N, CA and C atoms as an extended XYZ file, in Angstrom:
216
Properties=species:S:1:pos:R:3:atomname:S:1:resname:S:1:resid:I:1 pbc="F F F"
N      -144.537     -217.547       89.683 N   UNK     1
C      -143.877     -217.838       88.431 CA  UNK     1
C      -144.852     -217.751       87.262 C   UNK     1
N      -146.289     -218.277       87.694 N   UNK     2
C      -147.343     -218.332       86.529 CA  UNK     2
C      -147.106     -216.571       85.960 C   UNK     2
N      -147.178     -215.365       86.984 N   UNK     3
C      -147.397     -214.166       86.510 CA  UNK     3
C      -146.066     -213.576       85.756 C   UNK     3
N      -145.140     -213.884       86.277 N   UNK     4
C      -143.717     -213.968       84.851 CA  UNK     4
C      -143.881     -214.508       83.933 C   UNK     4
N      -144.561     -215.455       83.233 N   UNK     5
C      -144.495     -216.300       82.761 CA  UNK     5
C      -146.001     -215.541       81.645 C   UNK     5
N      -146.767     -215.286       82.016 N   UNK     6
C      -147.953     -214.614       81.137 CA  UNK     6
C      -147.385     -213.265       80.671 C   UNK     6
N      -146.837     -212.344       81.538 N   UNK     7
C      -146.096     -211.321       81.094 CA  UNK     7
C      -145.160     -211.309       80.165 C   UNK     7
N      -144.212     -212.614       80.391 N   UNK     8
C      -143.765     -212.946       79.153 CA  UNK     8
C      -144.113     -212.525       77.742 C   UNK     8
N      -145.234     -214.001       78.037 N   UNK     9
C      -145.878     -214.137       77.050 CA  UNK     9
C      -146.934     -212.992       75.945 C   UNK     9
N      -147.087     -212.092       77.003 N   UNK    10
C      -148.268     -210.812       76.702 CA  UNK    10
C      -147.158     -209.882       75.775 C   UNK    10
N      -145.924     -209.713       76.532 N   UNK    11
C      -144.505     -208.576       76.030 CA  UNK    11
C      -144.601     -209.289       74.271 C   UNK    11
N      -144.189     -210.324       74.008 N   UNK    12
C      -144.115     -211.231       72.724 CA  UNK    12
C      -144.954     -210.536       71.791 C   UNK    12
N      -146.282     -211.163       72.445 N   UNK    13
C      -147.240     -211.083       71.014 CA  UNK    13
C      -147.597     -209.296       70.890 C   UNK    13
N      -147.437     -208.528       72.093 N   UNK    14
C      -147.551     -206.756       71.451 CA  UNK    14
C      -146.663     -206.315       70.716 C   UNK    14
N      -144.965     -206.927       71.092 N   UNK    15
C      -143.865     -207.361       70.027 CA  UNK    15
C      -144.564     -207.734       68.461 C   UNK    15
N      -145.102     -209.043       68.193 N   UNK    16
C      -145.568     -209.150       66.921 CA  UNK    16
C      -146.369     -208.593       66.633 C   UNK    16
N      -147.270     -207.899       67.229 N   UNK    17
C      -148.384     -207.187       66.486 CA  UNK    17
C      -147.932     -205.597       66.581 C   UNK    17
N      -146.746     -205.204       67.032 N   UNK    18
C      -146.104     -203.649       66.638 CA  UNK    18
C      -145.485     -204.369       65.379 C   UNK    18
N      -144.331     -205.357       65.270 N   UNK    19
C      -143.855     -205.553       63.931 CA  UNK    19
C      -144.894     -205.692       62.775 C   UNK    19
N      -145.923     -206.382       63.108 N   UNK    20
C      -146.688     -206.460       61.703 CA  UNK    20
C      -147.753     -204.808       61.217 C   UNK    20
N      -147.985     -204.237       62.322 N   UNK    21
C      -148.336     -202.865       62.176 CA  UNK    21
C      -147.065     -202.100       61.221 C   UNK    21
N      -145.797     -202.457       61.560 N   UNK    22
C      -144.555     -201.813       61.348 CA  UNK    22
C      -144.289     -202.237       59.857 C   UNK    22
N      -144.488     -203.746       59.465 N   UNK    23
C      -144.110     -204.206       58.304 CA  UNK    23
C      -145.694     -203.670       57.380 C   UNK    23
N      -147.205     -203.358       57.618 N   UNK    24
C      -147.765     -203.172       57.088 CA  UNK    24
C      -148.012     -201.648       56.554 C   UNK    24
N      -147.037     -200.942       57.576 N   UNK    25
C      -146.409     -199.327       57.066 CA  UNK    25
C      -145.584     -199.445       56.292 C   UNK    25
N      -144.817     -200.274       56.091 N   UNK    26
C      -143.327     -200.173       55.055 CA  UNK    26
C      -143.754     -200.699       53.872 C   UNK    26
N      -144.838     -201.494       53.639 N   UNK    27
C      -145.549     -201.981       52.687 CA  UNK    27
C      -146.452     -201.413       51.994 C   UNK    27
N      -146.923     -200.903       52.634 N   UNK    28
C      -148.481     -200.045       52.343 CA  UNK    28
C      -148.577     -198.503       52.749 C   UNK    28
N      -147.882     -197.885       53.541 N   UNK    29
C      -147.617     -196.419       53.878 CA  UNK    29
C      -148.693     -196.050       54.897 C   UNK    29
N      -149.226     -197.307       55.167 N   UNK    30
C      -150.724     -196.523       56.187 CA  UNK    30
C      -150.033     -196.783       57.189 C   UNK    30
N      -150.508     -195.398       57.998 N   UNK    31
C      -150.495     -195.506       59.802 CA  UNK    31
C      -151.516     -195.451       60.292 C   UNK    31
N      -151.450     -195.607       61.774 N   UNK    32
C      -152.589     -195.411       62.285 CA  UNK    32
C      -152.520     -194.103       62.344 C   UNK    32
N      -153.935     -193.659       63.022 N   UNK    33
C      -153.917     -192.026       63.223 CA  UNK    33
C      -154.427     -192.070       64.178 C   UNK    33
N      -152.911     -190.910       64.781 N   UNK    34
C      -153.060     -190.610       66.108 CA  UNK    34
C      -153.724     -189.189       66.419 C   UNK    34
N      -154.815     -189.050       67.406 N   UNK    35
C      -155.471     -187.666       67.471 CA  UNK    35
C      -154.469     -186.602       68.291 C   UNK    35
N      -153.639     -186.858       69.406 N   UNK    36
C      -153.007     -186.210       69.712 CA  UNK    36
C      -151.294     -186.793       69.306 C   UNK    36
N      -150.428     -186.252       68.761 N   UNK    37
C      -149.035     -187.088       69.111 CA  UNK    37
C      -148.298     -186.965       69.887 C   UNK    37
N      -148.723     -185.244       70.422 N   UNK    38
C      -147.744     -184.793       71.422 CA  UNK    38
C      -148.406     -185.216       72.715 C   UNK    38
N      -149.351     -185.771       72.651 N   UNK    39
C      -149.776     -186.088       74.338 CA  UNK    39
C      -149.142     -186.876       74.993 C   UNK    39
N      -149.319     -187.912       76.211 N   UNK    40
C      -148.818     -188.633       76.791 CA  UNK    40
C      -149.377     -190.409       76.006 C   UNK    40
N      -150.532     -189.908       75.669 N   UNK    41
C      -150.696     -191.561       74.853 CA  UNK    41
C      -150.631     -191.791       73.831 C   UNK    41
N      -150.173     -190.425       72.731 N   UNK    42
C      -149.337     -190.309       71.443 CA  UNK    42
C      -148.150     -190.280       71.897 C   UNK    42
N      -147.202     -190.137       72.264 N   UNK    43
C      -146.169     -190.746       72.846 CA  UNK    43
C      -145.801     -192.046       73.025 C   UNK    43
N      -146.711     -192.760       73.915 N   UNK    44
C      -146.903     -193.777       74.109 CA  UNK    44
C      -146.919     -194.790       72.832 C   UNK    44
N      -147.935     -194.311       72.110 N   UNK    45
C      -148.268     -194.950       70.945 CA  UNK    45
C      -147.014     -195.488       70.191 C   UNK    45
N      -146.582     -193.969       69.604 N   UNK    46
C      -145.192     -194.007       68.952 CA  UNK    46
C      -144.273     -194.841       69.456 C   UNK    46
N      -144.120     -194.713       70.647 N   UNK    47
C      -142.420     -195.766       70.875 CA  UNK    47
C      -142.915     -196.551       70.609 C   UNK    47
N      -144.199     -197.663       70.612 N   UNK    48
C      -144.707     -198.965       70.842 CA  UNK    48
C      -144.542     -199.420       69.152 C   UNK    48
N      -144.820     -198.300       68.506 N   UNK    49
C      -144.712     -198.564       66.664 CA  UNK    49
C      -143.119     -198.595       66.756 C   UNK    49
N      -142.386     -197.813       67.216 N   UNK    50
C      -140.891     -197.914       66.869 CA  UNK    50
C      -140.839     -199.289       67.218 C   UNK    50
N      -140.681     -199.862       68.337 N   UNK    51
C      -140.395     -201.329       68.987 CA  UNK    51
C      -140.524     -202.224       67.445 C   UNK    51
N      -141.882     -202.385       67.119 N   UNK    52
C      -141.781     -202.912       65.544 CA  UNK    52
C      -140.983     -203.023       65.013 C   UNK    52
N      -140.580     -201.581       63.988 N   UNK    53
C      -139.461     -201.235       63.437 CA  UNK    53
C      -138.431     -201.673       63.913 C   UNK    53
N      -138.067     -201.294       65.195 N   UNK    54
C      -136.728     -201.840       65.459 CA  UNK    54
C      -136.542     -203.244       65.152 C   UNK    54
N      -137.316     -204.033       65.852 N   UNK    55
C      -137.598     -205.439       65.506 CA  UNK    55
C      -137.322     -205.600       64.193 C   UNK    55
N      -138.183     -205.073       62.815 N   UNK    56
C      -137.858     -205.789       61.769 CA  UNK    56
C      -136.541     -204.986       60.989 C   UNK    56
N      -136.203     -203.857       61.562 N   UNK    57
C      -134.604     -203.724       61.116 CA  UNK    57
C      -133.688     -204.773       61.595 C   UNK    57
N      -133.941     -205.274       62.678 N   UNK    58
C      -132.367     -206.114       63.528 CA  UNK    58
C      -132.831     -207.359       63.187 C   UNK    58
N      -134.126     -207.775       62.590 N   UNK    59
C      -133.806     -209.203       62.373 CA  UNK    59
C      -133.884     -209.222       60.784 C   UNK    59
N      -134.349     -208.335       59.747 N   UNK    60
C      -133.646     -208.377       58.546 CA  UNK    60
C      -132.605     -208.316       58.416 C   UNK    60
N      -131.790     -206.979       58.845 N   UNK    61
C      -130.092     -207.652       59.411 CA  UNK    61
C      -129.263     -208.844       59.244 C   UNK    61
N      -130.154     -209.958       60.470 N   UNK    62
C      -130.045     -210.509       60.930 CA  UNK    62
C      -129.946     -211.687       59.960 C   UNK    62
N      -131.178     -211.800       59.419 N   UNK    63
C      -131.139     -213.087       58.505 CA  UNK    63
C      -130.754     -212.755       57.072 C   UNK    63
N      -129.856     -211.364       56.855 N   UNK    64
C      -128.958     -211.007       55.647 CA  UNK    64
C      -127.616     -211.657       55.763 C   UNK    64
N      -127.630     -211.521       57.056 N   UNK    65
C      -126.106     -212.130       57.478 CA  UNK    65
C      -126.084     -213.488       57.223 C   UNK    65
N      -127.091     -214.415       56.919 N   UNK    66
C      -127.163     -216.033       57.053 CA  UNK    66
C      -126.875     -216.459       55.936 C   UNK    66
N      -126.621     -217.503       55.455 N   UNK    67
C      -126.590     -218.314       54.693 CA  UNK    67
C      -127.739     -218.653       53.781 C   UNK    67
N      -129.004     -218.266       54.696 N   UNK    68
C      -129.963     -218.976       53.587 CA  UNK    68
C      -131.149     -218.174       53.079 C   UNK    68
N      -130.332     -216.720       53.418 N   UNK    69
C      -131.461     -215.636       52.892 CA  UNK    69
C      -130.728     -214.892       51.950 C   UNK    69
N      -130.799     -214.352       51.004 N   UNK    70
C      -130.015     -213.368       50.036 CA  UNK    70
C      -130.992     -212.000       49.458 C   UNK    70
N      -130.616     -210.957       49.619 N   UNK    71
C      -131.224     -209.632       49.116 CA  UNK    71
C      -131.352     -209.728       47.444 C   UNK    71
N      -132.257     -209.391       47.024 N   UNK    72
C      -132.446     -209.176       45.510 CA  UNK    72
C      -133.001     -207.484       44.771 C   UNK    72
């Protein structure tokens, strides 16, 4: 259970640190730079930046829909 349980935990925080990579592109326009994109670990790379994105599309969404956030 301990090794479910760290995996967990490991999935999470590469979760927050693709979103804040993700929110510091939408902010600032920098990416990282990838030497190959078409390879197998530019590939790699990429979905792991999408995951971000996705993340902070569905929970801006998310807390548009609420009560205690409003768009300006």
């Amino acid at each position: 259970m301990a090794v479910l349980g760290k995996l967990v935990h490991y999935s999470i925080d590469l979760a927050l640190i693709s979103t804040a990579l993700a929110g510091i592109r939408r902010t600032t326009g920098l990416t990282p730079k990838i030497d190959n994109p078409d390879g197998t670990v530019g590939m790699a790379v990429k979905r792991y930046l999408e995951v971000g994105e996705l993340v902070i599309d569905h929970s801006s969404a998310w807390l548009a829909s609420t009560k205690y956030f409003r768009r300006e």
